[in-house]
CSV table of C-alpha atoms and ligand atoms in Angstrom, one decimal:
chain,number,residue,atom,x,y,z
A,1,MET,CA,0.0,0.0,0.0
A,2,VAL,CA,1.4,3.3,-0.9
A,3,SER,CA,1.6,6.2,1.5
A,4,ARG,CA,-1.7,8.1,1.9
A,5,ARG,CA,-0.2,11.1,3.7
A,6,ASN,CA,-1.4,13.4,0.9
A,7,PHE,CA,-4.9,12.2,1.2
A,8,ILE,CA,-7.4,13.2,3.8
A,9,GLY,CA,-10.9,12.1,4.4
A,10,GLY,CA,-10.8,8.9,6.5
A,11,ALA,CA,-10.5,5.7,4.6
A,12,GLY,CA,-12.1,4.2,7.7
A,13,ALA,CA,-15.3,6.1,7.2
A,14,VAL,CA,-15.7,4.6,3.7
A,15,THR,CA,-14.7,1.2,4.8
A,16,ALA,CA,-17.5,1.4,7.5
A,17,ALA,CA,-20.0,2.5,4.9
A,18,VAL,CA,-19.1,-0.3,2.6
A,19,SER,CA,-19.3,-2.9,5.4
A,20,ALA,CA,-22.9,-1.7,6.1
A,21,ALA,CA,-23.9,-2.7,2.6
A,22,ALA,CA,-24.4,-6.2,1.3
A,23,VAL,CA,-20.7,-7.1,1.0
A,24,SER,CA,-19.7,-10.1,3.1
A,25,ARG,CA,-16.9,-9.8,5.6
A,26,VAL,CA,-14.8,-12.4,3.8
A,27,ALA,CA,-15.1,-10.5,0.5
A,28,MET,CA,-14.3,-7.3,2.3
A,29,ALA,CA,-11.1,-8.9,3.7
A,30,ALA,CA,-9.9,-9.5,0.2
A,31,LEU,CA,-10.6,-6.0,-1.0
A,32,PRO,CA,-8.0,-3.3,-1.1
A,33,GLU,CA,-8.9,-0.6,1.4
A,34,PRO,CA,-10.8,2.2,-0.4
A,35,VAL,CA,-9.1,5.6,-0.3
A,36,THR,CA,-11.2,8.8,-0.4
A,37,GLN,CA,-10.5,12.4,-1.1
A,38,THR,CA,-12.8,15.3,-0.5
A,39,ARG,CA,-10.5,18.3,-0.7
A,40,PRO,CA,-10.9,20.1,-4.0
A,41,ASP,CA,-7.2,21.1,-4.3
A,42,THR,CA,-4.8,19.8,-6.8
A,43,MET,CA,-2.9,17.0,-5.1
A,44,PRO,CA,0.8,16.5,-5.6
A,45,PRO,CA,1.8,13.8,-8.1
A,46,LEU,CA,1.7,10.2,-6.7
A,47,LEU,CA,5.2,8.8,-7.1
A,48,PRO,CA,5.0,5.1,-7.7
A,49,ASN,CA,6.8,3.0,-5.0
A,50,THR,CA,6.0,-0.3,-6.6
A,51,GLY,CA,6.2,-1.6,-10.1
A,52,ARG,CA,8.0,0.1,-13.0
A,53,PRO,CA,8.9,3.8,-12.5
A,54,TYR,CA,7.3,6.6,-14.4
A,55,ASN,CA,6.8,10.4,-14.2
A,56,PRO,CA,3.4,10.7,-12.6
A,57,VAL,CA,0.7,13.1,-13.8
A,58,VAL,CA,-0.9,16.0,-12.0
A,59,THR,CA,-4.7,16.0,-12.1
A,60,LEU,CA,-6.1,19.5,-11.9
A,61,ASN,CA,-8.2,19.9,-8.7
A,62,GLY,CA,-7.9,16.1,-8.4
A,63,TRP,CA,-5.7,13.2,-7.3
A,64,THR,CA,-4.4,9.8,-8.3
A,65,LEU,CA,-5.7,6.6,-6.7
A,66,PRO,CA,-3.2,4.6,-4.7
A,67,TRP,CA,-3.0,0.9,-5.4
A,68,ARG,CA,-1.9,-2.2,-3.7
A,69,MET,CA,0.4,-4.8,-5.3
A,70,ASN,CA,-1.0,-8.3,-5.0
A,71,ASN,CA,1.2,-11.1,-6.4
A,72,GLY,CA,2.2,-8.8,-9.3
A,73,VAL,CA,-1.3,-7.5,-9.9
A,74,LYS,CA,-2.0,-3.8,-9.3
A,75,GLU,CA,-5.3,-3.7,-7.4
A,76,PHE,CA,-7.5,-0.6,-7.2
A,77,HIS,CA,-10.8,0.0,-5.4
A,78,LEU,CA,-13.3,2.4,-6.8
A,79,VAL,CA,-16.5,3.2,-4.8
A,80,ALA,CA,-19.3,4.7,-6.9
A,81,GLU,CA,-21.2,7.0,-4.5
A,82,PRO,CA,-23.0,10.3,-4.0
A,83,VAL,CA,-20.5,13.2,-3.3
A,84,VAL,CA,-20.5,16.9,-2.5
A,85,ARG,CA,-18.2,18.7,-4.9
A,86,GLU,CA,-17.1,22.3,-4.3
A,87,MET,CA,-17.2,23.6,-7.9
A,88,ALA,CA,-15.9,27.0,-6.9
A,89,PRO,CA,-15.4,28.7,-3.5
A,90,GLY,CA,-18.9,29.2,-2.1
A,91,PHE,CA,-20.6,26.9,-4.5
A,92,LYS,CA,-21.2,23.2,-3.8
A,93,ALA,CA,-22.9,20.7,-6.0
A,94,HIS,CA,-24.5,17.4,-5.1
A,95,LEU,CA,-23.0,15.0,-7.6
A,96,TRP,CA,-22.3,11.3,-8.0
A,97,GLY,CA,-18.7,10.3,-8.3
A,98,TYR,CA,-16.0,7.8,-7.0
A,99,ASN,CA,-14.2,7.7,-3.7
A,100,GLY,CA,-15.5,11.0,-2.4
A,101,GLN,CA,-15.2,13.1,-5.5
A,102,SER,CA,-16.4,13.9,-9.0
A,103,PRO,CA,-14.5,13.2,-11.2
A,104,GLY,CA,-13.2,10.1,-9.6
A,105,PRO,CA,-9.5,9.6,-8.9
A,106,THR,CA,-7.0,9.3,-11.8
A,107,ILE,CA,-5.8,5.8,-12.4
A,108,GLU,CA,-2.1,5.6,-13.4
A,109,VAL,CA,-0.5,2.4,-14.6
A,110,VAL,CA,2.3,1.2,-16.9
A,111,GLU,CA,2.0,-0.6,-20.2
A,112,GLY,CA,2.1,-4.3,-19.6
A,113,ASP,CA,0.7,-4.0,-16.0
A,114,ARG,CA,-2.0,-6.5,-15.0
A,115,ILE,CA,-4.7,-4.6,-13.3
A,116,ARG,CA,-7.6,-5.6,-11.0
A,117,LEU,CA,-10.2,-3.1,-10.3
A,118,PHE,CA,-12.8,-3.6,-7.5
A,119,VAL,CA,-15.8,-1.5,-8.1
A,120,THR,CA,-18.3,-1.1,-5.2
A,121,ASN,CA,-21.7,0.4,-6.0
A,122,GLN,CA,-23.0,2.7,-3.3
A,123,LEU,CA,-25.7,4.3,-5.5
A,124,GLY,CA,-29.4,3.5,-5.4
A,125,GLU,CA,-29.3,2.0,-8.9
A,126,LEU,CA,-27.3,-0.3,-11.2
A,127,THR,CA,-23.9,0.9,-12.4
A,128,SER,CA,-20.9,-0.4,-14.4
A,129,ILE,CA,-17.6,1.0,-15.6
A,130,HIS,CA,-16.5,1.2,-19.2
A,131,TRP,CA,-12.7,1.6,-19.5
A,132,HIS,CA,-12.8,4.0,-22.4
A,133,GLY,CA,-10.1,3.3,-25.1
A,134,GLN,CA,-8.6,0.2,-23.6
A,135,ARG,CA,-7.8,-3.1,-25.4
A,136,LEU,CA,-9.3,-5.7,-23.1
A,137,PRO,CA,-11.4,-8.9,-23.1
A,138,ASN,CA,-14.9,-8.2,-24.3
A,139,GLY,CA,-16.4,-9.2,-20.9
A,140,MET,CA,-14.4,-6.4,-19.2
A,141,ASP,CA,-15.6,-3.6,-21.4
A,142,GLY,CA,-18.3,-2.5,-19.0
A,143,VAL,CA,-21.5,-2.1,-21.1
A,144,THR,CA,-24.4,-3.2,-19.0
A,145,GLY,CA,-26.5,-5.8,-20.6
A,146,LEU,CA,-24.0,-6.3,-23.5
A,147,ASN,CA,-20.8,-7.3,-21.7
A,148,GLN,CA,-22.0,-7.9,-18.1
A,149,PRO,CA,-25.0,-7.5,-15.8
A,150,GLY,CA,-25.1,-4.2,-14.1
A,151,ILE,CA,-23.6,-3.9,-10.6
A,152,PRO,CA,-26.5,-3.9,-8.2
A,153,PRO,CA,-26.6,-1.4,-5.3
A,154,GLY,CA,-24.4,-2.6,-2.5
A,155,LYS,CA,-22.4,-5.1,-4.6
A,156,THR,CA,-18.8,-5.2,-5.7
A,157,PHE,CA,-17.6,-6.4,-9.1
A,158,VAL,CA,-14.1,-7.1,-10.3
A,159,TYR,CA,-12.6,-6.0,-13.6
A,160,GLU,CA,-9.2,-7.5,-14.6
A,161,PHE,CA,-7.1,-6.9,-17.7
A,162,VAL,CA,-3.6,-6.0,-18.9
A,163,ALA,CA,-2.9,-2.4,-19.9
A,164,ARG,CA,-1.9,-3.2,-23.4
A,165,ARG,CA,-1.1,0.1,-25.0
A,166,PRO,CA,0.3,3.4,-23.5
A,167,GLY,CA,-1.8,6.5,-23.7
A,168,THR,CA,-4.5,8.8,-22.4
A,169,PHE,CA,-7.8,7.2,-21.4
A,170,MET,CA,-11.0,7.7,-19.4
A,171,TYR,CA,-13.5,5.7,-17.4
A,172,HIS,CA,-17.2,6.2,-17.0
A,173,PRO,CA,-20.4,4.2,-16.5
A,174,HIS,CA,-22.2,2.4,-19.2
A,175,ALA,CA,-25.4,2.0,-17.2
A,176,ASP,CA,-28.1,4.7,-17.2
A,177,GLU,CA,-25.2,6.8,-18.5
A,178,MET,CA,-27.2,9.8,-19.5
A,179,VAL,CA,-28.1,10.3,-15.8
A,180,GLN,CA,-24.8,9.0,-14.3
A,181,MET,CA,-22.6,11.1,-16.5
A,182,ALA,CA,-24.8,14.2,-16.0
A,183,MET,CA,-24.3,13.6,-12.3
A,184,GLY,CA,-20.5,13.6,-12.6
A,185,MET,CA,-19.4,10.0,-12.8
A,186,MET,CA,-16.2,9.8,-14.7
A,187,GLY,CA,-12.4,9.7,-14.3
A,188,PHE,CA,-9.1,9.9,-16.0
A,189,TRP,CA,-6.7,7.0,-16.9
A,190,VAL,CA,-3.1,7.3,-18.0
A,191,THR,CA,-1.0,4.3,-19.1
A,192,HIS,CA,2.7,5.2,-19.2
A,193,PRO,CA,5.0,3.5,-21.7
A,194,LYS,CA,7.1,0.7,-20.1
A,195,GLN,CA,10.3,1.8,-21.8
A,196,LYS,CA,11.5,4.8,-23.9
A,197,HIS,CA,8.9,5.1,-26.7
A,198,PRO,CA,9.9,6.7,-30.0
A,199,LEU,CA,6.6,8.7,-30.1
A,200,ILE,CA,6.3,9.6,-26.4
A,201,ASP,CA,8.8,12.2,-25.3
A,202,GLU,CA,9.7,12.5,-21.7
A,203,VAL,CA,8.3,15.7,-20.1
A,204,ASP,CA,9.0,17.6,-17.0
A,205,ARG,CA,5.3,18.3,-16.1
A,206,ASP,CA,2.3,16.2,-17.2
A,207,PHE,CA,-1.2,17.6,-16.4
A,208,CYS,CA,-4.6,16.0,-17.0
A,209,PHE,CA,-8.2,17.0,-16.6
A,210,LEU,CA,-11.7,16.1,-18.0
A,211,LEU,CA,-14.1,18.5,-19.7
A,212,ASN,CA,-17.5,18.1,-18.1
A,213,ALA,CA,-20.7,20.2,-17.8
A,214,TYR,CA,-23.7,20.6,-15.5
A,215,ASP,CA,-27.0,22.4,-15.5
A,216,ILE,CA,-27.6,23.5,-11.9
A,217,ASP,CA,-30.2,26.2,-11.3
A,218,PRO,CA,-28.8,29.1,-9.2
A,219,GLY,CA,-29.7,28.4,-5.6
A,220,SER,CA,-30.0,24.6,-6.1
A,221,TYR,CA,-27.5,21.8,-5.6
A,222,THR,CA,-28.4,19.0,-8.0
A,223,PRO,CA,-27.8,18.9,-11.8
A,224,LYS,CA,-30.8,18.8,-14.1
A,225,ILE,CA,-30.1,15.4,-15.7
A,226,MET,CA,-32.4,15.9,-18.7
A,227,THR,CA,-30.5,18.8,-20.2
A,228,MET,CA,-29.1,17.9,-23.6
A,229,LEU,CA,-27.3,21.1,-24.8
A,230,ASP,CA,-28.1,24.2,-22.7
A,231,PHE,CA,-25.8,23.6,-19.7
A,232,ASN,CA,-25.0,26.5,-17.5
A,233,LEU,CA,-21.8,25.3,-15.9
A,234,TRP,CA,-18.9,24.4,-18.1
A,235,SER,CA,-16.3,22.8,-16.0
A,236,TRP,CA,-12.8,21.2,-15.9
A,237,ASN,CA,-12.9,18.3,-13.4
A,238,SER,CA,-16.2,19.6,-12.0
A,239,ARG,CA,-14.6,23.0,-11.2
A,240,ILE,CA,-15.3,26.4,-12.7
A,241,PHE,CA,-13.1,29.5,-12.9
A,242,PRO,CA,-12.0,31.0,-10.6
A,243,GLY,CA,-12.1,27.6,-8.9
A,244,ILE,CA,-9.8,25.9,-11.4
A,245,ALA,CA,-6.2,25.6,-10.3
A,246,PRO,CA,-3.5,27.2,-12.4
A,247,LEU,CA,-1.0,25.1,-14.3
A,248,VAL,CA,2.3,26.0,-12.7
A,249,VAL,CA,5.5,25.3,-14.6
A,250,ARG,CA,9.2,26.2,-14.6
A,251,GLN,CA,10.4,28.2,-17.6
A,252,ASN,CA,11.8,25.9,-20.3
A,253,ASP,CA,10.0,22.8,-18.9
A,254,LYS,CA,8.7,20.4,-21.4
A,255,VAL,CA,5.0,20.3,-20.6
A,256,ARG,CA,2.2,17.8,-21.5
A,257,ILE,CA,-1.5,18.4,-21.0
A,258,ARG,CA,-3.9,15.6,-21.5
A,259,ILE,CA,-7.6,16.5,-21.9
A,260,GLY,CA,-10.7,14.3,-22.2
A,261,ASN,CA,-14.2,15.4,-23.2
A,262,LEU,CA,-17.2,13.9,-21.5
A,263,THR,CA,-19.6,16.8,-22.2
A,264,MET,CA,-22.3,16.9,-24.9
A,265,THR,CA,-20.4,19.3,-27.3
A,266,ASN,CA,-16.9,19.9,-28.6
A,267,HIS,CA,-14.4,22.3,-26.9
A,268,PRO,CA,-11.7,24.2,-28.8
A,269,ILE,CA,-9.1,24.5,-26.0
A,270,HIS,CA,-6.8,27.4,-26.6
A,271,LEU,CA,-3.4,28.2,-25.1
A,272,HIS,CA,-1.9,31.8,-25.1
A,273,GLY,CA,1.7,32.6,-25.7
A,274,HIS,CA,2.9,29.2,-27.0
A,275,GLU,CA,2.4,26.8,-29.8
A,276,PHE,CA,1.9,23.1,-29.1
A,277,LEU,CA,1.9,19.8,-30.9
A,278,ILE,CA,-0.9,17.3,-30.6
A,279,THR,CA,1.2,14.3,-29.7
A,280,GLY,CA,-1.5,11.8,-28.9
A,281,THR,CA,-5.2,11.0,-29.3
A,282,ASP,CA,-7.6,8.3,-28.2
A,283,GLY,CA,-5.9,6.1,-30.7
A,284,GLY,CA,-2.4,6.4,-29.2
A,285,PRO,CA,0.7,8.4,-30.0
A,286,THR,CA,0.4,10.5,-33.1
A,287,PRO,CA,3.0,9.7,-35.9
A,288,LYS,CA,5.6,12.5,-36.1
A,289,SER,CA,4.8,13.1,-39.7
A,290,ALA,CA,1.1,13.9,-38.9
A,291,ARG,CA,1.9,16.4,-36.1
A,292,GLN,CA,1.5,20.1,-36.7
A,293,TYR,CA,1.8,23.2,-34.5
A,294,GLU,CA,-1.4,24.5,-33.2
A,295,ILE,CA,-2.6,27.0,-30.6
A,296,THR,CA,-6.1,25.5,-30.3
A,297,ALA,CA,-7.1,21.9,-30.1
A,298,ASP,CA,-10.7,21.1,-30.8
A,299,ILE,CA,-11.7,18.1,-28.5
A,300,ALA,CA,-14.8,16.4,-29.7
A,301,VAL,CA,-17.2,14.5,-27.4
A,302,GLY,CA,-15.7,11.3,-26.2
A,303,GLN,CA,-12.2,12.2,-27.4
A,304,MET,CA,-8.9,12.6,-25.7
A,305,ARG,CA,-6.1,14.9,-26.8
A,306,GLN,CA,-2.6,15.1,-25.5
A,307,ILE,CA,-0.6,18.3,-26.2
A,308,ASP,CA,3.1,18.9,-25.7
A,309,PHE,CA,5.0,22.2,-25.7
A,310,LEU,CA,8.1,23.9,-24.5
A,311,ALA,CA,7.1,26.5,-21.8
A,312,ASP,CA,9.7,29.1,-22.8
A,313,GLU,CA,7.7,32.3,-22.4
A,314,PRO,CA,7.5,33.6,-18.8
A,315,GLY,CA,4.2,35.0,-17.7
A,316,ASP,CA,0.6,34.3,-16.8
A,317,TRP,CA,-1.0,32.9,-20.0
A,318,ALA,CA,-4.7,32.3,-20.4
A,319,PHE,CA,-5.7,28.8,-21.2
A,320,HIS,CA,-9.4,28.3,-21.9
A,321,CYS,CA,-12.2,26.9,-24.1
A,322,HIS,CA,-12.6,29.3,-27.1
A,323,LYS,CA,-16.4,29.0,-27.1
A,324,SER,CA,-17.1,32.3,-25.4
A,325,HIS,CA,-20.3,31.0,-23.6
A,326,HIS,CA,-18.1,28.3,-22.0
A,327,THR,CA,-16.1,30.9,-20.1
A,328,MET,CA,-19.0,32.1,-18.1
A,329,ASN,CA,-21.0,30.8,-15.3
A,330,ALA,CA,-24.7,30.2,-14.4
A,331,MET,CA,-26.1,33.7,-14.4
A,332,GLY,CA,-25.2,34.8,-17.9
A,333,HIS,CA,-27.7,32.9,-20.0
A,334,GLY,CA,-31.1,34.0,-21.4
A,335,VAL,CA,-30.6,37.7,-20.6
A,336,PRO,CA,-32.0,40.2,-23.3
A,337,THR,CA,-29.4,42.2,-25.2
A,338,MET,CA,-29.4,45.8,-24.0
A,339,ILE,CA,-26.4,47.1,-25.8
A,340,GLY,CA,-27.1,50.6,-27.2
A,341,VAL,CA,-30.2,51.1,-25.1
A,342,ASP,CA,-29.9,54.1,-22.9
A,343,HIS,CA,-32.4,53.6,-20.1
A,344,ARG,CA,-30.9,55.7,-17.4
A,345,GLY,CA,-34.0,57.9,-17.0
A,346,VAL,CA,-36.3,54.9,-16.9
A,347,ALA,CA,-34.0,53.2,-14.4
A,348,ARG,CA,-34.1,56.2,-12.1
A,349,GLN,CA,-37.9,56.1,-12.1
A,350,ILE,CA,-38.0,52.4,-11.5
A,351,MET,CA,-35.5,52.6,-8.6
A,352,ASN,CA,-38.1,54.8,-6.8
A,353,LEU,CA,-40.4,51.8,-6.9
A,354,VAL,CA,-38.0,48.9,-6.7
A,355,PRO,CA,-34.9,50.0,-4.8
A,356,ASP,CA,-32.6,47.1,-5.9
A,357,TYR,CA,-33.5,47.5,-9.6
A,358,MET,CA,-30.4,47.1,-11.7
A,359,VAL,CA,-29.9,47.9,-15.4
A,360,MET,CA,-27.9,45.3,-17.1
A,361,GLY,CA,-25.8,45.3,-20.2
A,362,GLU,CA,-26.4,48.7,-21.8
A,363,ARG,CA,-22.7,49.2,-22.5
A,364,GLY,CA,-21.9,45.5,-22.8
A,365,MET,CA,-21.9,43.0,-19.9
A,366,LYS,CA,-18.5,43.5,-18.3
A,367,ASP,CA,-20.1,45.7,-15.7
A,368,MET,CA,-21.5,42.5,-14.3
A,369,THR,CA,-18.1,41.5,-13.0
A,370,GLU,CA,-18.0,44.6,-10.8
A,371,MET,CA,-21.6,44.9,-9.7
A,372,GLU,CA,-22.6,43.3,-6.5
A,373,MET,CA,-25.8,41.9,-7.8
A,374,PRO,CA,-27.5,39.9,-5.1
A,375,LEU,CA,-27.0,36.2,-6.0
A,376,PRO,CA,-29.1,33.4,-4.7
A,377,ASP,CA,-27.3,31.2,-2.2
A,378,ASN,CA,-25.1,28.5,-3.7
A,379,THR,CA,-24.2,29.6,-7.2
A,380,ALA,CA,-21.3,31.4,-8.8
A,381,PRO,CA,-21.2,34.8,-10.5
A,382,MET,CA,-21.5,34.7,-14.3
A,383,MET,CA,-17.9,36.0,-14.7
A,384,ALA,CA,-15.5,36.4,-11.8
A,385,GLY,CA,-11.9,36.1,-10.8
A,386,GLN,CA,-9.7,39.0,-9.8
A,387,GLY,CA,-6.3,39.5,-11.6
A,388,PRO,CA,-3.5,41.9,-10.9
A,389,PHE,CA,-5.3,44.5,-13.1
A,390,GLY,CA,-8.8,44.1,-12.0
A,391,ALA,CA,-11.7,41.7,-12.8
A,392,VAL,CA,-10.8,39.0,-15.3
A,393,GLY,CA,-14.4,38.7,-16.4
A,394,MET,CA,-14.4,35.0,-17.0
A,395,GLY,CA,-15.9,31.8,-15.6
A,396,GLY,CA,-16.3,28.2,-16.6
A,397,MET,CA,-13.6,26.6,-18.7
A,398,PHE,CA,-10.7,29.0,-18.0
A,399,SER,CA,-7.4,28.7,-16.1
A,400,VAL,CA,-3.9,30.2,-16.3
A,401,LEU,CA,-0.6,28.7,-17.3
A,402,LYS,CA,2.0,30.2,-15.0
A,403,VAL,CA,5.5,30.1,-16.4
A,404,ARG,CA,8.2,31.1,-14.0
A,405,LYS,CA,12.0,31.3,-14.3
A,406,ASP,CA,12.5,30.6,-10.6
A,407,GLN,CA,9.8,27.9,-10.0
A,408,PRO,CA,11.6,25.0,-8.3
A,409,ARG,CA,11.6,21.7,-10.2
A,410,GLY,CA,8.7,19.5,-9.1
A,411,ASP,CA,7.0,22.4,-7.2
A,412,TYR,CA,3.4,23.1,-8.2
A,413,THR,CA,2.6,25.8,-5.6
A,414,ASP,CA,1.0,28.9,-7.0
A,415,PRO,CA,3.8,31.6,-7.4
A,416,GLY,CA,1.2,34.5,-7.4
A,417,TRP,CA,0.9,37.0,-10.3
A,418,TYR,CA,3.6,37.5,-12.8
A,419,ALA,CA,5.9,40.5,-12.2
A,420,HIS,CA,6.1,42.1,-15.7
A,421,PRO,CA,9.4,43.6,-16.6
A,422,PRO,CA,9.2,47.5,-16.8
A,423,GLY,CA,7.9,48.7,-20.1
A,424,THR,CA,6.2,45.4,-21.1
A,425,VAL,CA,2.6,46.0,-20.2
A,426,ALA,CA,0.1,47.7,-22.6
A,427,TYR,CA,-0.4,51.3,-21.5
A,428,GLU,CA,-2.7,54.3,-22.0
A,429,PHE,CA,-1.9,56.7,-24.8
A,430,THR,CA,-2.2,60.3,-23.5
A,431,GLY,CA,-1.2,62.3,-26.5
A,432,ALA,CA,-3.5,64.3,-28.8
A,433,LEU,CA,-6.0,62.1,-30.8
A,434,ALA,CA,-6.9,63.0,-34.4
A,435,ASP,CA,-10.5,62.4,-35.5
A,436,PRO,CA,-10.6,59.0,-37.1
A,437,ALA,CA,-11.2,59.1,-40.9
A,438,ARG,CA,-14.5,57.4,-41.8
A,439,PHE,CA,-15.6,56.1,-45.1
A,440,ALA,CA,-18.5,58.6,-45.9
A,441,ALA,CA,-20.2,56.5,-48.5
A,442,GLU,CA,-21.1,53.8,-46.0
A,443,GLY,CA,-23.5,56.3,-44.2
A,444,GLN,CA,-23.7,56.5,-40.5
A,445,VAL,CA,-22.1,54.3,-37.9
A,446,SER,CA,-24.2,51.4,-36.9
A,447,MET,CA,-24.6,52.4,-33.3
A,448,PRO,CA,-24.7,55.7,-31.6
A,449,ARG,CA,-21.5,56.6,-29.7
A,450,ALA,CA,-21.5,56.2,-26.0
A,451,VAL,CA,-22.4,59.8,-25.1
A,452,PRO,CA,-25.5,60.9,-23.1
A,453,SER,CA,-28.6,61.1,-25.3
A,454,PRO,CA,-30.6,64.4,-25.0
A,455,ASP,CA,-33.9,62.7,-25.7
A,456,PRO,CA,-35.7,60.3,-23.3
A,457,VAL,CA,-35.7,56.8,-24.6
A,458,GLU,CA,-38.6,54.5,-24.0
A,459,VAL,CA,-37.7,50.9,-23.4
A,460,LYS,CA,-39.4,47.8,-22.2
A,461,VAL,CA,-37.4,47.0,-19.1
A,462,ARG,CA,-37.0,43.6,-17.5
A,463,LYS,CA,-35.4,43.1,-14.2
A,464,PRO,CA,-32.6,40.5,-14.4
A,465,GLY,CA,-32.3,38.0,-11.6
A,466,GLY,CA,-36.0,37.9,-10.8
A,467,GLY,CA,-37.2,34.4,-11.5
A,468,HIS,CA,-34.6,32.2,-13.2
A,469,ALA,CA,-36.9,30.3,-15.5
A,470,GLY,CA,-34.6,28.6,-18.0
A,471,HIS,CA,-31.5,28.8,-15.8
B,1,CU,CU1,-16.2,24.7,-24.5
């Protein structure tokens, strides 16, 4: 058994819960002790102390499951169960996951390892686990009804196979999967190569996370499982910005990021300041002749992508999904467009009647990041996060790659904000401005300029935040 000093949340509590279910004492004695994790922080990489050595991954806001070596077989114990996940500070979701958390722990093994996975079902309905992307015996593939009976509540099933090819994989249920994946049941899997591989470079830092999405009404705790496309929380490992940890690296580190998509749409994941190569996909390492430099990797539903780059530009670089609606949180959807509507006079009159009335979006919606609009309990502002220059104005699938010259090797602690060298930050021009030349034949500008209007404007006002139908 590897050290559990990095993991809190008593394994004993889980053991007791499992014992209470319909698992016999004899069977329990043969089971590896389940390990749980309830802290939402990024846990340090789990250095292997048995089996073949490898450079372990760092799971963003997650952790790697320890194993026990039993006669040359790596044994893991996953417990499917309801969990409480802090998606961002101040916002908790009631999800389903594994071993105390959604997503479940990352499984890390080495090519050629024989693996035995005990899966205990602590849910109220059948479940199973599909080992997405693995070569394995058909009866281990985890599709309920097709490859195995579902695991009944309270029961433990055993999966056993050899990790035949190195790469980036996932696991998730294939039992009532629309519900179970909407509730957060999924996890990451990495199989490291057993020896130097011509297509898998050694890297200094190796990050991984899953793209997932939820539809949770502001003020409530449980995802709406019937939502097909219109989710309001776009998350990485069930966390939303500013709750997603930064990716901290040392300047000139070779960096790998592995990403899997278990949402209902594709996500173009975009990195600032660097170009990367897509070095691996679901199918394995990408042949060198097929690699090209990119700054955005579109990750389709059910896909995994592995990107490699040299982090040679110091700074705080945005790293995010490029679908702009995926970088905001629950409150931003279904609000009418008010840009260009000057309703200051109307707003003053309404405020006499409704003191907390708030005009939203007449100059754009960035104001939302600064206004202290009263939120229902248990939700996250639409766009949040404070940077060194003010509000970042983002939410959802957004984080920061922090490249630092003096970051110690193997240290993932947040170094704080980047100290820009003098003269390298965009600045205000204070000289005289000439009137911009306009192309007269095109007629007028499409929108009035942002100056006070002399005439009263009549508008139909709608108070945002009152009644969240559709959120
Ligand atoms: Cu996206």
